[in-house]
Short mmCIF file of C-alpha atoms in Angstrom, two decimals:
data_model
loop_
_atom_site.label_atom_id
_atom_site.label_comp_id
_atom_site.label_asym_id
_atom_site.label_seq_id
_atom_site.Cartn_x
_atom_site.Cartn_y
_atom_site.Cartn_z
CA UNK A 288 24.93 16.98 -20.24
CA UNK A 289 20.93 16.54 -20.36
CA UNK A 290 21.65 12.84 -18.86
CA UNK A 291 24.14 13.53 -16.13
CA UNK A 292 21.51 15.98 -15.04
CA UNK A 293 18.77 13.43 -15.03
CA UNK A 294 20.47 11.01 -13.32
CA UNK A 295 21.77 13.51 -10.99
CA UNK A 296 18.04 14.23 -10.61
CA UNK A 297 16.85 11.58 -9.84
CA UNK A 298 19.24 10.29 -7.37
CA UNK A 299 19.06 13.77 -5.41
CA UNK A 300 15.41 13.18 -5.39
CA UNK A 301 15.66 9.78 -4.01
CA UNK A 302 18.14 10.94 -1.22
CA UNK A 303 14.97 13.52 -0.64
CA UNK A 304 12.48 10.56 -0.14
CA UNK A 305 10.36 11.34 -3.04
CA UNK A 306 8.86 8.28 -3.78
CA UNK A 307 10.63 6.04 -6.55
CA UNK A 308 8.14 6.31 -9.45
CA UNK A 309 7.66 10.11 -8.80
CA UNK A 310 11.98 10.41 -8.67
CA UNK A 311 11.92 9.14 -11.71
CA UNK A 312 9.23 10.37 -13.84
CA UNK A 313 9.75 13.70 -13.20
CA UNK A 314 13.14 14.05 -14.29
CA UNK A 315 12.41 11.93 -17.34
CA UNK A 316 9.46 14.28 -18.07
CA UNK A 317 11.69 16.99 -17.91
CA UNK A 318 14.14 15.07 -20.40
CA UNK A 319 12.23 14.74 -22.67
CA UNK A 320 10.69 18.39 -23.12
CA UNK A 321 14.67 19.17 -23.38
CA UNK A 322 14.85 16.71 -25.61
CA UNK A 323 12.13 18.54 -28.06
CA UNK A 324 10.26 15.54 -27.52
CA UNK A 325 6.12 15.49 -26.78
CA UNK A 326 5.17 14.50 -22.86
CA UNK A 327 2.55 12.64 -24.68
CA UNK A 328 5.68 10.33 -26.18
CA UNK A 329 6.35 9.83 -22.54
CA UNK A 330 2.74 8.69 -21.40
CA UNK A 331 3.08 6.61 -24.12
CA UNK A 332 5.75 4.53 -23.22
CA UNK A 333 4.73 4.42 -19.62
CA UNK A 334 1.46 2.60 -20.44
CA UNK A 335 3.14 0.24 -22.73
CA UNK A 336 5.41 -0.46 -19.95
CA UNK A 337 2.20 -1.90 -17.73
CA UNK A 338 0.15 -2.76 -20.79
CA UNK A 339 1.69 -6.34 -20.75
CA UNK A 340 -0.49 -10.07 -20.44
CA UNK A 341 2.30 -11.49 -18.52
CA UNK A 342 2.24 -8.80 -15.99
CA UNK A 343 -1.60 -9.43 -15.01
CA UNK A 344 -0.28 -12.18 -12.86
CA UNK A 345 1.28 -9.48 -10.16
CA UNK A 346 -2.29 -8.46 -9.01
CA UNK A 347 -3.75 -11.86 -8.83
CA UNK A 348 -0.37 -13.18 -6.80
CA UNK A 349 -0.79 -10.47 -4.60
CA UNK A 350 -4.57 -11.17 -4.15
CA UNK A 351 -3.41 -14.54 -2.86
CA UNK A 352 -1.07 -13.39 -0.43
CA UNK A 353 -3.45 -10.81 0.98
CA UNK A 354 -6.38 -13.40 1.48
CA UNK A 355 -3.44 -15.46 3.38
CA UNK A 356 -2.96 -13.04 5.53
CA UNK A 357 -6.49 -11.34 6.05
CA UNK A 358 -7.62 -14.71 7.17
CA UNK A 359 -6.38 -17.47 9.52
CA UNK A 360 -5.23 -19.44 6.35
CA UNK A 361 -1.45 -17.70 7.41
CA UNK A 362 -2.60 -18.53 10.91
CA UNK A 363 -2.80 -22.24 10.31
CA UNK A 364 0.45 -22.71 8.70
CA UNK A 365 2.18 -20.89 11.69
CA UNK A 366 0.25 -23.23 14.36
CA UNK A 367 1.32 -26.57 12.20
CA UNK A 368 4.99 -25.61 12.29
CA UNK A 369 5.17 -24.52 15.80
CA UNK A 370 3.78 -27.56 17.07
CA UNK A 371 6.15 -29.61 14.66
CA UNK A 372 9.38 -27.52 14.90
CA UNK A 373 8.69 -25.70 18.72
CA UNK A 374 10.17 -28.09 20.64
CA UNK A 375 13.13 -28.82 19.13
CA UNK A 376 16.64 -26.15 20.75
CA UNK A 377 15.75 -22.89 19.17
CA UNK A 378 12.85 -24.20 17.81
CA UNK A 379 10.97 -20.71 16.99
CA UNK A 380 13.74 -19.92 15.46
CA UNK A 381 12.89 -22.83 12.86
CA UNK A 382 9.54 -22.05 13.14
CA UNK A 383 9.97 -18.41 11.47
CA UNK A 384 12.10 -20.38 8.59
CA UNK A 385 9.53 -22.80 7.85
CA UNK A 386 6.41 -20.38 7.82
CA UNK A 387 7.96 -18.13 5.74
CA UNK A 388 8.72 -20.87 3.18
CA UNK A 389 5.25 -22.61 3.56
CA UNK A 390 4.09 -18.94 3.17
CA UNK A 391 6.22 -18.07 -0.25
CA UNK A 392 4.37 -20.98 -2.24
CA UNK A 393 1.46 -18.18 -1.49
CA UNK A 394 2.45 -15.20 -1.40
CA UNK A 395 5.45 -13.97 -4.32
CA UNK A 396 6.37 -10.89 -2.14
CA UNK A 397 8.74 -10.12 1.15
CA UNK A 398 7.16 -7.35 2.15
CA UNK A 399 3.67 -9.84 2.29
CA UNK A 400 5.35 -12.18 3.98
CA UNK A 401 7.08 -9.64 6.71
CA UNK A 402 4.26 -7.74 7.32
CA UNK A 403 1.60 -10.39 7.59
CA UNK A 404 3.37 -12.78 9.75
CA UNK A 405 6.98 -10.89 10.96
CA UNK A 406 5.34 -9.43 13.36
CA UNK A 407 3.46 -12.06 15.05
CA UNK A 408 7.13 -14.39 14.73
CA UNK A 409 8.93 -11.31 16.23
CA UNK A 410 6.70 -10.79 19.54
CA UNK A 411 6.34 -14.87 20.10
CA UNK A 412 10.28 -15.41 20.08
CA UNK A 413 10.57 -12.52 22.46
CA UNK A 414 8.60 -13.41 24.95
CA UNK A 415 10.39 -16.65 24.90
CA UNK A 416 13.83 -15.32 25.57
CA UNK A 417 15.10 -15.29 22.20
CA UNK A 418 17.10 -11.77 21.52
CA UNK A 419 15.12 -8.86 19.68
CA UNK A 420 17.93 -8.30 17.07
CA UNK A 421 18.25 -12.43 16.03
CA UNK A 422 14.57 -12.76 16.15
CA UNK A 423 13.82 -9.89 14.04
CA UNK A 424 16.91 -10.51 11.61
CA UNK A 425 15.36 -13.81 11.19
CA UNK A 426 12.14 -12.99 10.16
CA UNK A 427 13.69 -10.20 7.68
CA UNK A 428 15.79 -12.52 6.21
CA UNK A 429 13.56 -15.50 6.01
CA UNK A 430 10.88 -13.10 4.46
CA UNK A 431 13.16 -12.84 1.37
CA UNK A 432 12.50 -17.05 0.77
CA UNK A 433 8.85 -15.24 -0.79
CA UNK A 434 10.30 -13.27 -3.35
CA UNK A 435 12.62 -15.70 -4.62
CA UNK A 436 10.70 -19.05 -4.54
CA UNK A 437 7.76 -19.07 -6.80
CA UNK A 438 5.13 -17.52 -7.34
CA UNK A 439 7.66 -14.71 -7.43
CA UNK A 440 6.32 -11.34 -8.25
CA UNK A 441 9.93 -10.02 -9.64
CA UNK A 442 10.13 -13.28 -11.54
CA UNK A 443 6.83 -12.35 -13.70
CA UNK A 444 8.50 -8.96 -13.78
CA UNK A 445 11.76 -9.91 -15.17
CA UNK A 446 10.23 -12.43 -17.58
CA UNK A 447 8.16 -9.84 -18.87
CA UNK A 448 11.21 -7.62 -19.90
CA UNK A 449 13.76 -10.29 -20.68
CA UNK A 450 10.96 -12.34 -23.00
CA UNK A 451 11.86 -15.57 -21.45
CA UNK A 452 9.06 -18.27 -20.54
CA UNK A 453 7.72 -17.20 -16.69
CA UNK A 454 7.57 -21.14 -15.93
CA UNK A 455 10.85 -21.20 -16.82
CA UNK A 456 12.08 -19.06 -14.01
CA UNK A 457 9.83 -20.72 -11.67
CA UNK A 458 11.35 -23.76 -12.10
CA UNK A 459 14.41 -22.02 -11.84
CA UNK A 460 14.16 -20.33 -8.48
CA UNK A 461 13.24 -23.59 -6.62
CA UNK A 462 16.67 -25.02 -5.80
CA UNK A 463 18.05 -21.25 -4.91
CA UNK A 464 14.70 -21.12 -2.48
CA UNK A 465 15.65 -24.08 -1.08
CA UNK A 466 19.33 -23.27 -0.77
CA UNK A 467 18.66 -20.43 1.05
CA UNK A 468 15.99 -21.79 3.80
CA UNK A 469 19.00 -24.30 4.09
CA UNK A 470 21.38 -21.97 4.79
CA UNK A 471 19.01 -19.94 7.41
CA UNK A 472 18.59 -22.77 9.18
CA UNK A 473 22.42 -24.17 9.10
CA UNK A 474 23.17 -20.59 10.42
CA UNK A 475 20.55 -20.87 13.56
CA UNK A 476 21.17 -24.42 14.96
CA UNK A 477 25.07 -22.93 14.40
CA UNK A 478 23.99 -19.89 16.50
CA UNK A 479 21.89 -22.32 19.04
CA UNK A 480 24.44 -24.87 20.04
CA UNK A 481 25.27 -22.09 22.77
CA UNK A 482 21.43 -21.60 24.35
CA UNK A 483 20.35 -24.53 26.06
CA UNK A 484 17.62 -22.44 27.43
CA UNK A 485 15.86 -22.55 24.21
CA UNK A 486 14.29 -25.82 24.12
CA UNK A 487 9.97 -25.65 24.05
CA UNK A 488 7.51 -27.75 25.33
CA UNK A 489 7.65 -31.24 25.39
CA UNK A 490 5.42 -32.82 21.73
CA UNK A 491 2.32 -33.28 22.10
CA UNK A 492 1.30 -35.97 18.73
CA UNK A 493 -3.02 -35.23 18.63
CA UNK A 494 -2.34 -31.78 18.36
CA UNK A 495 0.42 -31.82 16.39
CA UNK A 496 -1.57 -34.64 14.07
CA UNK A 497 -4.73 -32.06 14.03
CA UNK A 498 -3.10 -28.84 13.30
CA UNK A 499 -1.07 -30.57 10.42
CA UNK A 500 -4.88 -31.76 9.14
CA UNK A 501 -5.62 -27.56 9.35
CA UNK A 502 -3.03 -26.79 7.42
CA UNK A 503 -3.51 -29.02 4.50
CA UNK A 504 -6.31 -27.31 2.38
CA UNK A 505 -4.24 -23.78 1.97
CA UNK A 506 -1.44 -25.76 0.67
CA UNK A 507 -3.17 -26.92 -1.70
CA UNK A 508 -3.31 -23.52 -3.21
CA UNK A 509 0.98 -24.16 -4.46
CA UNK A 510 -0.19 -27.11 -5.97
CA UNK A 511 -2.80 -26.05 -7.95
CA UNK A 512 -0.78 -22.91 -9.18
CA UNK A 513 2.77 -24.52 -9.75
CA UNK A 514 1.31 -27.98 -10.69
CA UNK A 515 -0.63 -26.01 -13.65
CA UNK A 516 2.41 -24.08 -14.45
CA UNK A 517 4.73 -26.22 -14.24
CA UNK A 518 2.71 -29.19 -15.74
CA UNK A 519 1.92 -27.38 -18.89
CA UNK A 520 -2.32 -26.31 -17.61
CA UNK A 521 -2.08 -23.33 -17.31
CA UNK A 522 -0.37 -20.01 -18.00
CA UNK A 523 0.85 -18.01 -14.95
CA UNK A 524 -1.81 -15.71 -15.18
CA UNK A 525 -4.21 -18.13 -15.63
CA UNK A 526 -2.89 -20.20 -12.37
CA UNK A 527 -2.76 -17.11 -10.62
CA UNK A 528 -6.39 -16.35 -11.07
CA UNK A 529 -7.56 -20.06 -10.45
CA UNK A 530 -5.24 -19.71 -7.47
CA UNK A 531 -6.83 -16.72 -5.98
CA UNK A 532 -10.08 -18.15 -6.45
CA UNK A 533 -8.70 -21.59 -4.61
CA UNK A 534 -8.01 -19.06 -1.69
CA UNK A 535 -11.30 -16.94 -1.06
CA UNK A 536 -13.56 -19.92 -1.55
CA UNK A 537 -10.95 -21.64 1.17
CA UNK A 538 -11.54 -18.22 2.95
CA UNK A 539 -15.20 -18.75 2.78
CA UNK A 540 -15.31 -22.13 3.93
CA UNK A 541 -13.40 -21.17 6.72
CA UNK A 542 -16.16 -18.43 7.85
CA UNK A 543 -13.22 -16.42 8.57
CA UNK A 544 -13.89 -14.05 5.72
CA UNK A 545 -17.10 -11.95 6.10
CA UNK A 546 -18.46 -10.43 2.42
CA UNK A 547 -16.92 -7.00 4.00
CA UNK A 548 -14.26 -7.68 4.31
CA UNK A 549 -13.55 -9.41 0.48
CA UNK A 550 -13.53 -5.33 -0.53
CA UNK A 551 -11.13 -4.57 1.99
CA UNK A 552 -8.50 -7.51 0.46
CA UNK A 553 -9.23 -5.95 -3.47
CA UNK A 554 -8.98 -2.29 -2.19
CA UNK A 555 -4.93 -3.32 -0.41
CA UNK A 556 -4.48 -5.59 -3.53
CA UNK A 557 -5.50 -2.45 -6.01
CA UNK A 558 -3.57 -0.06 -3.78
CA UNK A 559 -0.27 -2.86 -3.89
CA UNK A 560 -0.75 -3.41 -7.38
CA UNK A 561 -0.87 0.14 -8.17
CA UNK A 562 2.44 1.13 -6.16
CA UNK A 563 4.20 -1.99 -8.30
CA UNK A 564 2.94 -0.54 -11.50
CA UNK A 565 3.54 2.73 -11.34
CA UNK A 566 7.15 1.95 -10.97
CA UNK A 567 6.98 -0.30 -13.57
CA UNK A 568 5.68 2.32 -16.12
CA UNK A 569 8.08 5.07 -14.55
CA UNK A 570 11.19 2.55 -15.17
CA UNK A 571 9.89 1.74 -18.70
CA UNK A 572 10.38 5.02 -19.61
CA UNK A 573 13.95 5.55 -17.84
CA UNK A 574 14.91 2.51 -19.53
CA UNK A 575 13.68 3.43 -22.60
CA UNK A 576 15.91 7.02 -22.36
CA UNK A 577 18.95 4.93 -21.22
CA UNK A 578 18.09 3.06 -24.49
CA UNK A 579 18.05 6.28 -26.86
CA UNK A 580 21.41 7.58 -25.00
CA UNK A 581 23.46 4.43 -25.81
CA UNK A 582 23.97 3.48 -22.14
CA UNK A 583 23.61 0.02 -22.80
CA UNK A 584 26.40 -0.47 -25.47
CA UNK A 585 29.03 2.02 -23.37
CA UNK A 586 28.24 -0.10 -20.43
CA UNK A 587 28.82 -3.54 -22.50
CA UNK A 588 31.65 -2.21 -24.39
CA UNK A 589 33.25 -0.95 -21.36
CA UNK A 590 32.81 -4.40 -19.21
CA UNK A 591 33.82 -6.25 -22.29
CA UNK A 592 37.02 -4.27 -22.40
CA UNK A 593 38.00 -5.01 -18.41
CA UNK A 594 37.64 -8.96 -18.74
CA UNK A 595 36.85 -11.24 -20.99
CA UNK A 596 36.70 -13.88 -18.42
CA UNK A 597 32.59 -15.15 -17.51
CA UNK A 598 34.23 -15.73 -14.00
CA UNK A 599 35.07 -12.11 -13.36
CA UNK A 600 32.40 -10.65 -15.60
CA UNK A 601 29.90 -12.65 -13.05
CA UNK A 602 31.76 -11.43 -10.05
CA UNK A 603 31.36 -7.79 -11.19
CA UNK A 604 27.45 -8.29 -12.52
CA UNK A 605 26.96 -9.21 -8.45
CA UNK A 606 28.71 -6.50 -7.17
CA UNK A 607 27.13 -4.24 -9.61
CA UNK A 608 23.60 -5.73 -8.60
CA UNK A 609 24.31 -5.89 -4.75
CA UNK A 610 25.29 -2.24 -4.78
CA UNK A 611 22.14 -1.30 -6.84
CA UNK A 612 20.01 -3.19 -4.68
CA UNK A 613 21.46 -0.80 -1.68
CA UNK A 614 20.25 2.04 -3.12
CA UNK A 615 17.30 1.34 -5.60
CA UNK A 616 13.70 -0.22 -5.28
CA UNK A 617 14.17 -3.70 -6.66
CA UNK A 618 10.88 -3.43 -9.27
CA UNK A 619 12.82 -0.34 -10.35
CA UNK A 620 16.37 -1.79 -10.42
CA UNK A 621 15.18 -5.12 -12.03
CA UNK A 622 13.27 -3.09 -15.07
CA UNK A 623 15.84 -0.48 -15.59
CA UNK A 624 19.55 -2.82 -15.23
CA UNK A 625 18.14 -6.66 -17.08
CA UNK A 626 18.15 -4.74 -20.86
CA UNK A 627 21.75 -3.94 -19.87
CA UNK A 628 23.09 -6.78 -18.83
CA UNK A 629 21.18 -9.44 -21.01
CA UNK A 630 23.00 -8.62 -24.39
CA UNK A 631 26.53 -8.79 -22.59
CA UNK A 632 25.23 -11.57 -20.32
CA UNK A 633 24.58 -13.35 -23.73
CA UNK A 634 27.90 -12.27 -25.21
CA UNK A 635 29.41 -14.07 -22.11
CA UNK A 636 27.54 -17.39 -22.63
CA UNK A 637 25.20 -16.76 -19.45
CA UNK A 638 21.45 -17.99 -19.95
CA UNK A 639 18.96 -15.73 -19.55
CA UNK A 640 17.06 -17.89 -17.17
CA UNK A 641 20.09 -18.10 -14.44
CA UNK A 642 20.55 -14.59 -15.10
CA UNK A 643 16.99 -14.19 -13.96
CA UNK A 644 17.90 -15.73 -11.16
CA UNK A 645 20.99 -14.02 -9.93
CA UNK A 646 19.43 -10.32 -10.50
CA UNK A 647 16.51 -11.52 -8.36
CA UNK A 648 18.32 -13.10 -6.09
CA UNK A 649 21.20 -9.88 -5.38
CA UNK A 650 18.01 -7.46 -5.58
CA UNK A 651 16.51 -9.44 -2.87
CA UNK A 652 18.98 -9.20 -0.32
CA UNK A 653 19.11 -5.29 -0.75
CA UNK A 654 15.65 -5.69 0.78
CA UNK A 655 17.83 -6.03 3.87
CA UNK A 656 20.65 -3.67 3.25
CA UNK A 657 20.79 0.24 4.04
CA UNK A 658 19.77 2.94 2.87
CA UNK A 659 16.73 1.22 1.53
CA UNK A 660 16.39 -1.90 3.19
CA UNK A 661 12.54 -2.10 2.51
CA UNK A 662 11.47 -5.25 4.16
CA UNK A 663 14.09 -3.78 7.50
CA UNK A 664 12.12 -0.62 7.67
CA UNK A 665 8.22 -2.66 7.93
CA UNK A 666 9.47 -5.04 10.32
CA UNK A 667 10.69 -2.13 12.44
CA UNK A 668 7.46 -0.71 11.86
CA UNK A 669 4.74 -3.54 12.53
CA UNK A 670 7.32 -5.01 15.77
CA UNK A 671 8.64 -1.26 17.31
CA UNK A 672 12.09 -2.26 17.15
CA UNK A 673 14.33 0.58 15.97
CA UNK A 674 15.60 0.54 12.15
CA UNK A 675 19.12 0.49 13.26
CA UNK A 676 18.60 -2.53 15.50
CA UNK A 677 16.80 -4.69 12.59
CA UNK A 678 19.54 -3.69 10.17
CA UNK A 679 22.30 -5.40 12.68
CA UNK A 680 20.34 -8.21 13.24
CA UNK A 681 19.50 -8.59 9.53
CA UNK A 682 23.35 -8.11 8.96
CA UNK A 683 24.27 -11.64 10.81
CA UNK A 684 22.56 -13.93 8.07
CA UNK A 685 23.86 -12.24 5.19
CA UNK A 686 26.98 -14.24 5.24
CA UNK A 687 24.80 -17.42 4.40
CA UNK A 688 22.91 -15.64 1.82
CA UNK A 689 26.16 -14.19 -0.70
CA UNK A 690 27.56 -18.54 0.33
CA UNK A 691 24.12 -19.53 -1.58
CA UNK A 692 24.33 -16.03 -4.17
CA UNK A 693 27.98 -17.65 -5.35
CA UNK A 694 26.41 -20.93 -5.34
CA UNK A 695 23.22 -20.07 -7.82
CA UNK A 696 26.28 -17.65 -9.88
CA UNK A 697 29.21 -20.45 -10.15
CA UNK A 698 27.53 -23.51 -10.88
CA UNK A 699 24.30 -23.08 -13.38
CA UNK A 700 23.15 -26.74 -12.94
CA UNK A 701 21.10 -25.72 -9.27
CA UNK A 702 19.12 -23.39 -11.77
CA UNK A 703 18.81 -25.14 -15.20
CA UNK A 704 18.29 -28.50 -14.12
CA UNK A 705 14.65 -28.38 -13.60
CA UNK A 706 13.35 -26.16 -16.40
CA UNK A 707 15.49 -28.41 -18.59
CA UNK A 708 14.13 -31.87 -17.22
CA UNK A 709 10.76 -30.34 -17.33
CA UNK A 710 11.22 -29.19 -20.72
CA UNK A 711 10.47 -25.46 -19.72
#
């Protein structure tokens, strides 16, 4: 019964809003002292869950992102697209879409991306007649486009515990990324054939011209990082540091970053960072306990027994993941479920790198689902627009997001084409 009770534990904790790391390290503490085992053991296996090369690239992504944001580098991308996408019907609406996407070549996080910019998309489509609930399920929903298209913090994450090549799932996530801005911006100019009223200001071609010149040094930060990784230069980590470099010397140039401020942007990178690893080493150690009580093989033995059919057994890995996603912080969720489901995944034919893919992509839009519903709960924060209210308006573009989710699941070419014609 000692792993009923720590799963009963830990979930009873969570419903308590203990942090995630604390919910589970304190049960699993308490395992293993029942267990007869040494809490030193468990220390142990923490650390070796965060002691990891590949994993050095989280703090230097973030580092990015927060220099983005901290500065008017964010600023510049959002004045570019409004002048090039504002006047078109609903055209704020296509400005959130295409910031957040210019924005996830930057930053590899949806919490970033909503926090640092949401806020600022929220109040401008507001005041322009544009209803709270779309405008602030938009920017939810488009803040998941971070996450997913690379640099992508879960990416590292999951290539770190699957042992698959991170350029690889780089590669990989591009054509979901893209899928999904797609779809976002299908659903609004579906959604906008009714409101006339929401055309903007007529072009005007010397601004547009100059704030498109603004906006071309940060994006020169993708390049360098994905055109290293991608092109065989550098590592991720090592693109990742060169890339955060890239961005405070842009900073600098830009005298919008004053030498106080560059420890204010390492102290909210250190205090990110630490939040990410902490659950990361917590995880390790659940996973590691799952490991020693067998959970993996009942789990595999039990799905291979129900189907034998990739079809289903893909159907029921995103229902599985969706419904996990709901419930569980995705750094958590993506450490503790990919050793279960890569060896069945692999029994099934599935490669690991599409896997990658559809875990990230199903613990993504949990970001956006209740009870957890992280990235719903700081855009109701940084815009004052109640929870419940950002969870309805987050609820209208999920259709589009499972169309592209059964897209990425059912047909592996969108996600193995281009590590395979880059030879990744």
């Amino acid at each position: 019964m000692t792993l009923p009770l720590l799963l009963v534990a830990i979930f009873g904790l969570f419903l308590l809003r203990v942090p995630m790391a604390f919910a589970i390290l304190g049960p699993s503490f308490v395992y293993l002292l029942m267990e007869d085992y040494s809490l030193h053991l468990g220390v142990r296996l923490v650390m070796q869950g965060i002691n990891s090369w590949p994993l050095l690239a989280v703090p230097l992504f973030i580092l990015v992102g927060t220099v983005a944001t901290r500065t008017e580098i964010a600023d510049r991308l959002y004045d570019a697209a409004l002048l090039m996408l504002g006047p078109l019907r609903a055209g704020l609406a296509y400005v959130n879409i295409a910031v957040s996407l210019g924005f996830s070549w930057m930053s590899g996080a949806a919490l970033a991306d909503a926090a640092g910019i949401g806020s600022i998309e929220v109040n401008h489509m507001r005041k322009k007649g544009y209803p709270a609930e779309f405008s602030v399920g938009l920017s939810a929903s488009s803040a998941l486009i971070s996450p997913i298209m690379p640099p992508s913090i879960p990416a590292v994450v999951y290539a770190s515990v699957a042992a698959v090549s991170t350029g690889a799932l780089f590669a990989a996530a591009v054509v979901p990324a893209i899928l999904m801005t797609l779809a976002l911006v299908v659903t609004v100019f579906l959604w906008s054939r009714g409101r006339p009223d929401l055309v903007g200001d007529p072009y005007d071609w010397g601004a547009t011209r100059r704030a498109v010149l603004r906006a071309l040094p940060p994006m020169g930060a993708p390049i360098i990082i994905l055109g290293g990784i991608l092109g065989g230069f550098f590592t991720p980590t090592e693109a990742a540091g060169i890339g955060a470099l890239y961005m405070l010397l842009l900073a600098l140039s830009y005298r919008t970053l004053k030498w106080r401020d560059i420890g204010l942007i390492f102290r909210d990178t250190a205090v990110i960072t630490a939040q990410i690893m902490i659950i990361i080493g917590a995880s390790t150690l659940l996973s590691w306990i799952l490991a020693r009580e067998q959970v993996p093989q009942t789990i595999a033995e039990a799905l291979l027994g129900l189907t034998d059919n990739p079809v289903v057994f893909l159907l029921i890995v995103n229902v599985l993941l969706l419904v996990c996603g709901m419930i569980l912080e995705p750094t958590s969720a993506l450490l503790i479920i990919t050793p279960i489901l890569l060896p069945i995944a692999l029994e099934f034919g599935v490669d690991p790198v599409q896997l990658g893919s559809i875990v990230i992509f199903n613990l993504m839009i949990g970001l956006l689902t209740p009870p957890m519903g992280g990235v719903v709960f700081v855009l109701s924060s940084v815009t004052g627009i109640p929870v419940e209210r950002v969870f309805r308006g987050a609820a209208f573009y999920l259709p589009a997001m499972i169309l592209v989710l059964l897209l990425i699941t059912y047909v592996p070419a969108l996600t193995l084409w281009l590590p395979e014609a880059l030879g990744l």
